[in-house]
Amino acid sequence: MTARALLRSLFDRAVAVADPMRSLSAYLPPKPSGRVVVVGAGKASARMAEAVERAWGPCEGLVITRYGYARACQGIEIVEAAHPVPDEAGEAATTRMLALLRTLGEEDFVLALISGGGSALLTAPAVGITLAQKRALTQALLASGASIGDINGVRKELSSVKGGRLAVAAYPARMLALMISDVPGDNPGDIASGPTVGYRGDAVRALATLDRWGVTPPDAIRDFLAAGGDPVRPDDPRLSRVENVVYAAPSQSLAAAAEMARARGLTVEILGDALEGEARRIAADHAALARARQQSMTPGAAGHLILSGGELTVTRRGAGTGGPNAEYALALAIALKGAAGIHALACDTDGVDGAAEVAGALIGPGTLRKAAAAGIDPEAALADNDSHGFFAATGEQVVTGPTLTNVNDFRAILVERPT
């Protein structure tokens, strides 16, 4: 098996173990008697709903997923909407979801299916804020290089559904929230901005976040935050009937890939599943680490695999098309300078890196030669944030289509002794 084929098989394994059809049923209780309503949002939510109905049969409910990620369900309605910037379809579906939950009583049961991407898909602006204003703010935050935790902290303050407010709408019904984590640390309050989890943030902190990242909000948003907001605290009694369970996480996918690599005789080093930071800076650090590991390899060693997960960021300064994984791969290729024996893959497990229908990219010793043959300047592409354009030219994009799950970034560097 070639180095590239091995890296792709490791990525495919990481995605497969997070497939809700394989993993969700073990966390489902027997279907409760009485009225049961299934709601959810995220890139994996439709697949999660499909898994629920395979176990429970047809159910009442409404789930919102990304365009192209719908699944055929027996009773649960699946609505597609935009990600990462919310649209009218997501807002309308969220409004209907909240109305549905408000019809429930104490004897009813809600199953909430929450996965990454839900922050954009589950959208209901706070009173006095328009969707257009939230869209503009979201686009600015995504381009600023802000961490997902900071972005979600602002989103919670400006929402009628995030930060525990979905669960408040369902009270006094009992609720079980099953979650697939796509955030560093696997904090339930950060997954899809915590629609079933209370939080201790405040509007002053949200304003400080916007200032720190150089984002100027519309006047209506700044005025709303200055007025103080209305957070749902973790000890709010309306959350007393909610159970939150993170049942799938990036660490499990990294462990599955590591097990597969060890079975092939590779030494595996896992840097962690919660790496954050600017993609190009992390790539430079990883290039230095890969070179150091190569220099210390003993003769005859099968190879050394460096794995990492988490969610890197990109500060957009150029006009190109890219995402954190492709930008990491491009910066890594530049830093390695065609080093023999080092190959790498960087992909998002949901199949979407940034806003493009591209999961990420593969690189190797020949990447820069391919770029030269195509007349592409790697440094110029990086400066223009055009990593997707670069790898389209070199033929090294990884395109998966919808994976129907989301456990964040997957990065693998294979280090072999140069021949």
PDB file of C-alpha atoms in Angstrom, residues 40-47 49 61-73 76-97 117-118 120-123 131 135 352 357 401-404:
ATOM      1  CA  GLY A  40     -31.995  17.898  16.219  1.00  0.00           C
ATOM      2  CA  ALA A  41     -29.534  19.920  14.208  1.00  0.00           C
ATOM      3  CA  GLY A  42     -26.094  19.423  12.709  1.00  0.00           C
ATOM      4  CA  LYS A  43     -24.272  17.813   9.823  1.00  0.00           C
ATOM      5  CA  ALA A  44     -24.756  14.369  11.367  1.00  0.00           C
ATOM      6  CA  SER A  45     -28.292  14.925  12.628  1.00  0.00           C
ATOM      7  CA  ALA A  46     -30.178  13.381   9.703  1.00  0.00           C
ATOM      8  CA  ARG A  47     -28.016  10.266   9.892  1.00  0.00           C
ATOM      9  CA  ALA A  49     -32.381  10.408  13.013  1.00  0.00           C
ATOM     10  CA  GLY A  61     -40.048  15.104  14.930  1.00  0.00           C
ATOM     11  CA  LEU A  62     -38.018  17.674  13.008  1.00  0.00           C
ATOM     12  CA  VAL A  63     -34.283  17.694  12.312  1.00  0.00           C
ATOM     13  CA  ILE A  64     -32.220  20.343  10.463  1.00  0.00           C
ATOM     14  CA  THR A  65     -29.110  19.396   8.517  1.00  0.00           C
ATOM     15  CA  ARG A  66     -26.804  20.878   5.902  1.00  0.00           C
ATOM     16  CA  TYR A  67     -27.780  21.013   2.244  1.00  0.00           C
ATOM     17  CA  GLY A  68     -26.918  17.650   0.705  1.00  0.00           C
ATOM     18  CA  TYR A  69     -26.883  15.794   4.058  1.00  0.00           C
ATOM     19  CA  ALA A  70     -30.545  14.715   4.262  1.00  0.00           C
ATOM     20  CA  ARG A  71     -31.533  11.080   4.796  1.00  0.00           C
ATOM     21  CA  ALA A  72     -34.839   9.351   4.099  1.00  0.00           C
ATOM     22  CA  CYS A  73     -36.636   8.925   7.413  1.00  0.00           C
ATOM     23  CA  ILE A  76     -39.051  12.481  11.280  1.00  0.00           C
ATOM     24  CA  GLU A  77     -39.077  15.493   8.973  1.00  0.00           C
ATOM     25  CA  ILE A  78     -35.643  16.408   7.633  1.00  0.00           C
ATOM     26  CA  VAL A  79     -35.040  20.030   6.595  1.00  0.00           C
ATOM     27  CA  GLU A  80     -31.889  21.174   4.806  1.00  0.00           C
ATOM     28  CA  ALA A  81     -30.396  24.606   5.449  1.00  0.00           C
ATOM     29  CA  ALA A  82     -27.162  26.553   4.982  1.00  0.00           C
ATOM     30  CA  HIS A  83     -23.845  26.144   6.771  1.00  0.00           C
ATOM     31  CA  PRO A  84     -21.614  27.826   7.949  1.00  0.00           C
ATOM     32  CA  VAL A  85     -23.615  31.033   7.448  1.00  0.00           C
ATOM     33  CA  PRO A  86     -27.312  30.616   8.390  1.00  0.00           C
ATOM     34  CA  ASP A  87     -30.161  31.183   5.930  1.00  0.00           C
ATOM     35  CA  GLU A  88     -33.929  31.632   5.878  1.00  0.00           C
ATOM     36  CA  ALA A  89     -34.589  27.882   5.593  1.00  0.00           C
ATOM     37  CA  GLY A  90     -32.762  27.254   8.871  1.00  0.00           C
ATOM     38  CA  GLU A  91     -34.544  30.121  10.594  1.00  0.00           C
ATOM     39  CA  ALA A  92     -37.988  28.934   9.467  1.00  0.00           C
ATOM     40  CA  ALA A  93     -37.326  25.341  10.504  1.00  0.00           C
ATOM     41  CA  THR A  94     -35.989  26.424  13.905  1.00  0.00           C
ATOM     42  CA  THR A  95     -39.096  28.518  14.510  1.00  0.00           C
ATOM     43  CA  ARG A  96     -41.263  25.467  13.759  1.00  0.00           C
ATOM     44  CA  MET A  97     -39.121  23.286  16.020  1.00  0.00           C
ATOM     45  CA  GLY A 117     -22.754  22.479  12.371  1.00  0.00           C
ATOM     46  CA  GLY A 118     -25.823  22.964  14.522  1.00  0.00           C
ATOM     47  CA  ALA A 120     -25.525  27.691  11.923  1.00  0.00           C
ATOM     48  CA  LEU A 121     -28.369  25.312  11.151  1.00  0.00           C
ATOM     49  CA  LEU A 122     -30.307  25.916  14.362  1.00  0.00           C
ATOM     50  CA  THR A 123     -30.886  29.632  14.048  1.00  0.00           C
ATOM     51  CA  LEU A 131     -31.138  37.143  10.357  1.00  0.00           C
ATOM     52  CA  ARG A 135     -25.323  36.470   8.892  1.00  0.00           C
ATOM     53  CA  VAL A 352     -16.364  20.043   4.203  1.00  0.00           C
ATOM     54  CA  GLU A 357     -17.233  20.740  -0.896  1.00  0.00           C
ATOM     55  CA  GLY A 401     -19.003  14.012  -0.422  1.00  0.00           C
ATOM     56  CA  PRO A 402     -21.224  14.115   2.694  1.00  0.00           C
ATOM     57  CA  THR A 403     -19.798  11.781   5.346  1.00  0.00           C
ATOM     58  CA  LEU A 404     -22.943  12.159   7.517  1.00  0.00           C
TER      59      LEU A 404
END
